[in-house]
């Protein structure tokens, strides 16, 4: 949990846990080398999101290339991640680091994403309206369209 280590200008609003109805998977669109400083990369992304006027990082969770999962935002905080305000107000955002139009997610990333999804969908009675059928790729909910989370990750999550 690195929530308190990241810039946070102000809240975008709070979701009630029973209002959370979907989990949206993203990629950060930056090709991932095998070795890098994950925290530095997350901090850079958080600063970028703040500079766009989004008040804080927009992802609740980020998964790096070795499968480590970082909580970056409280689950009940609204993140500006979907390009669709009603979805932002009712979803948890997970970003997997990499550009999955150009590379494949690592086996560790896929395993970590699957474990996180399983935990959120089945191990959290406090999230009663979050179901496996509510797992979406960013491209499925963005109003203006996007390639996110990249074909190589999108095909995996759709197979689940």
GROMACS .gro file of C-alpha atoms in nm:
model
  160
    1UNK     CA    1   0.000   0.000   0.000
    2UNK     CA    2   0.167   0.323  -0.120
    3UNK     CA    3  -0.144   0.544  -0.109
    4UNK     CA    4   0.009   0.790   0.138
    5UNK     CA    5   0.338   0.815  -0.055
    6UNK     CA    6   0.177   0.956  -0.370
    7UNK     CA    7   0.062   1.313  -0.442
    8UNK     CA    8  -0.301   1.374  -0.352
    9UNK     CA    9  -0.434   1.726  -0.413
   10UNK     CA   10  -0.795   1.661  -0.310
   11UNK     CA   11  -1.070   1.403  -0.337
   12UNK     CA   12  -1.268   1.352  -0.658
   13UNK     CA   13  -1.549   1.208  -0.446
   14UNK     CA   14  -1.613   0.886  -0.263
   15UNK     CA   15  -1.796   0.576  -0.384
   16UNK     CA   16  -1.996   0.360  -0.148
   17UNK     CA   17  -1.866   0.004  -0.165
   18UNK     CA   18  -2.203  -0.128  -0.279
   19UNK     CA   19  -2.190   0.122  -0.570
   20UNK     CA   20  -1.872  -0.037  -0.710
   21UNK     CA   21  -1.995  -0.241  -1.006
   22UNK     CA   22  -1.696  -0.302  -1.232
   23UNK     CA   23  -1.324  -0.356  -1.245
   24UNK     CA   24  -1.153  -0.181  -1.537
   25UNK     CA   25  -0.814  -0.307  -1.658
   26UNK     CA   26  -0.565  -0.066  -1.814
   27UNK     CA   27  -0.208  -0.068  -1.935
   28UNK     CA   28   0.011   0.237  -1.894
   29UNK     CA   29   0.111   0.224  -2.263
   30UNK     CA   30   0.485   0.247  -2.188
   31UNK     CA   31   0.701  -0.045  -2.297
   32UNK     CA   32   0.841  -0.209  -1.988
   33UNK     CA   33   1.207  -0.305  -1.963
   34UNK     CA   34   1.289  -0.609  -1.751
   35UNK     CA   35   1.457  -0.399  -1.479
   36UNK     CA   36   1.323  -0.064  -1.361
   37UNK     CA   37   1.230   0.125  -1.044
   38UNK     CA   38   0.860   0.053  -0.999
   39UNK     CA   39   0.798   0.314  -0.730
   40UNK     CA   40   0.972   0.584  -0.937
   41UNK     CA   41   0.754   0.491  -1.237
   42UNK     CA   42   0.435   0.501  -1.029
   43UNK     CA   43   0.533   0.835  -0.874
   44UNK     CA   44   0.599   0.978  -1.221
   45UNK     CA   45   0.255   0.857  -1.336
   46UNK     CA   46   0.091   1.007  -1.025
   47UNK     CA   47   0.257   1.343  -1.086
   48UNK     CA   48   0.144   1.332  -1.448
   49UNK     CA   49  -0.218   1.264  -1.345
   50UNK     CA   50  -0.207   1.553  -1.096
   51UNK     CA   51  -0.063   1.783  -1.365
   52UNK     CA   52  -0.368   1.702  -1.582
   53UNK     CA   53  -0.595   1.830  -1.302
   54UNK     CA   54  -0.713   1.484  -1.190
   55UNK     CA   55  -0.612   1.557  -0.826
   56UNK     CA   56  -0.428   1.225  -0.774
   57UNK     CA   57  -0.329   0.905  -0.950
   58UNK     CA   58  -0.627   0.751  -1.122
   59UNK     CA   59  -0.554   0.382  -1.064
   60UNK     CA   60  -0.651   0.200  -0.749
   61UNK     CA   61  -0.397  -0.076  -0.814
   62UNK     CA   62  -0.086  -0.105  -1.031
   63UNK     CA   63   0.089  -0.431  -1.119
   64UNK     CA   64   0.454  -0.417  -1.220
   65UNK     CA   65   0.643  -0.655  -1.449
   66UNK     CA   66   0.740  -0.897  -1.170
   67UNK     CA   67   0.381  -0.925  -1.047
   68UNK     CA   68   0.401  -0.702  -0.743
   69UNK     CA   69   0.070  -0.532  -0.672
   70UNK     CA   70   0.068  -0.175  -0.541
   71UNK     CA   71  -0.241  -0.013  -0.395
   72UNK     CA   72  -0.219   0.349  -0.509
   73UNK     CA   73  -0.565   0.484  -0.427
   74UNK     CA   74  -0.829   0.388  -0.171
   75UNK     CA   75  -1.089   0.166  -0.339
   76UNK     CA   76  -1.367   0.408  -0.252
   77UNK     CA   77  -1.197   0.715  -0.405
   78UNK     CA   78  -1.317   0.809  -0.753
   79UNK     CA   79  -1.034   0.794  -1.005
   80UNK     CA   80  -1.044   0.962  -1.346
   81UNK     CA   81  -0.939   0.656  -1.543
   82UNK     CA   82  -1.218   0.543  -1.773
   83UNK     CA   83  -1.293   0.845  -1.990
   84UNK     CA   84  -1.652   0.786  -1.881
   85UNK     CA   85  -1.773   0.964  -1.567
   86UNK     CA   86  -2.048   0.716  -1.469
   87UNK     CA   87  -1.792   0.433  -1.494
   88UNK     CA   88  -1.537   0.633  -1.293
   89UNK     CA   89  -1.798   0.671  -1.019
   90UNK     CA   90  -1.867   0.296  -0.998
   91UNK     CA   91  -1.542   0.112  -1.068
   92UNK     CA   92  -1.202   0.004  -0.946
   93UNK     CA   93  -0.912   0.066  -1.185
   94UNK     CA   94  -0.619  -0.174  -1.222
   95UNK     CA   95  -0.323  -0.075  -1.437
   96UNK     CA   96  -0.071  -0.333  -1.557
   97UNK     CA   97   0.259  -0.170  -1.646
   98UNK     CA   98   0.360  -0.212  -2.008
   99UNK     CA   99   0.245  -0.150  -2.362
  100UNK     CA  100   0.045  -0.458  -2.451
  101UNK     CA  101   0.004  -0.369  -2.814
  102UNK     CA  102   0.383  -0.407  -2.846
  103UNK     CA  103   0.469  -0.665  -2.581
  104UNK     CA  104   0.302  -0.945  -2.389
  105UNK     CA  105   0.236  -0.923  -2.018
  106UNK     CA  106   0.476  -1.135  -1.815
  107UNK     CA  107   0.348  -1.459  -1.666
  108UNK     CA  108   0.391  -1.297  -1.323
  109UNK     CA  109   0.174  -1.001  -1.426
  110UNK     CA  110  -0.101  -1.230  -1.553
  111UNK     CA  111  -0.085  -1.438  -1.233
  112UNK     CA  112  -0.097  -1.127  -1.014
  113UNK     CA  113  -0.387  -0.978  -1.209
  114UNK     CA  114  -0.580  -1.305  -1.186
  115UNK     CA  115  -0.515  -1.327  -0.810
  116UNK     CA  116  -0.618  -0.964  -0.754
  117UNK     CA  117  -0.936  -1.012  -0.957
  118UNK     CA  118  -1.020  -1.333  -0.773
  119UNK     CA  119  -0.971  -1.159  -0.439
  120UNK     CA  120  -1.183  -0.857  -0.535
  121UNK     CA  121  -1.461  -1.061  -0.698
  122UNK     CA  122  -1.487  -1.351  -0.454
  123UNK     CA  123  -1.303  -1.264  -0.135
  124UNK     CA  124  -1.465  -0.932  -0.059
  125UNK     CA  125  -1.819  -0.954   0.080
  126UNK     CA  126  -1.796  -0.575   0.134
  127UNK     CA  127  -1.804  -0.538  -0.248
  128UNK     CA  128  -2.137  -0.718  -0.306
  129UNK     CA  129  -2.203  -0.589  -0.658
  130UNK     CA  130  -1.860  -0.663  -0.806
  131UNK     CA  131  -1.879  -0.982  -1.014
  132UNK     CA  132  -1.651  -1.161  -1.262
  133UNK     CA  133  -1.888  -1.059  -1.539
  134UNK     CA  134  -1.798  -0.699  -1.454
  135UNK     CA  135  -1.431  -0.735  -1.555
  136UNK     CA  136  -1.376  -0.495  -1.846
  137UNK     CA  137  -1.091  -0.367  -2.055
  138UNK     CA  138  -1.063   0.011  -2.073
  139UNK     CA  139  -1.159   0.002  -2.443
  140UNK     CA  140  -1.498  -0.141  -2.350
  141UNK     CA  141  -1.600   0.159  -2.139
  142UNK     CA  142  -1.421   0.466  -2.279
  143UNK     CA  143  -1.663   0.691  -2.464
  144UNK     CA  144  -1.404   0.826  -2.712
  145UNK     CA  145  -1.241   0.488  -2.777
  146UNK     CA  146  -0.892   0.360  -2.694
  147UNK     CA  147  -0.664   0.066  -2.764
  148UNK     CA  148  -0.609   0.022  -2.389
  149UNK     CA  149  -0.530  -0.227  -2.236
  150UNK     CA  150  -0.362  -0.346  -2.556
  151UNK     CA  151  -0.459  -0.655  -2.752
  152UNK     CA  152  -0.216  -0.887  -2.572
  153UNK     CA  153  -0.373  -0.814  -2.232
  154UNK     CA  154  -0.729  -0.761  -2.350
  155UNK     CA  155  -0.742  -1.110  -2.503
  156UNK     CA  156  -0.632  -1.262  -2.171
  157UNK     CA  157  -0.892  -1.084  -1.958
  158UNK     CA  158  -1.168  -1.163  -2.207
  159UNK     CA  159  -1.078  -1.533  -2.183
  160UNK     CA  160  -1.151  -1.522  -1.810
   0.00000   0.00000   0.00000
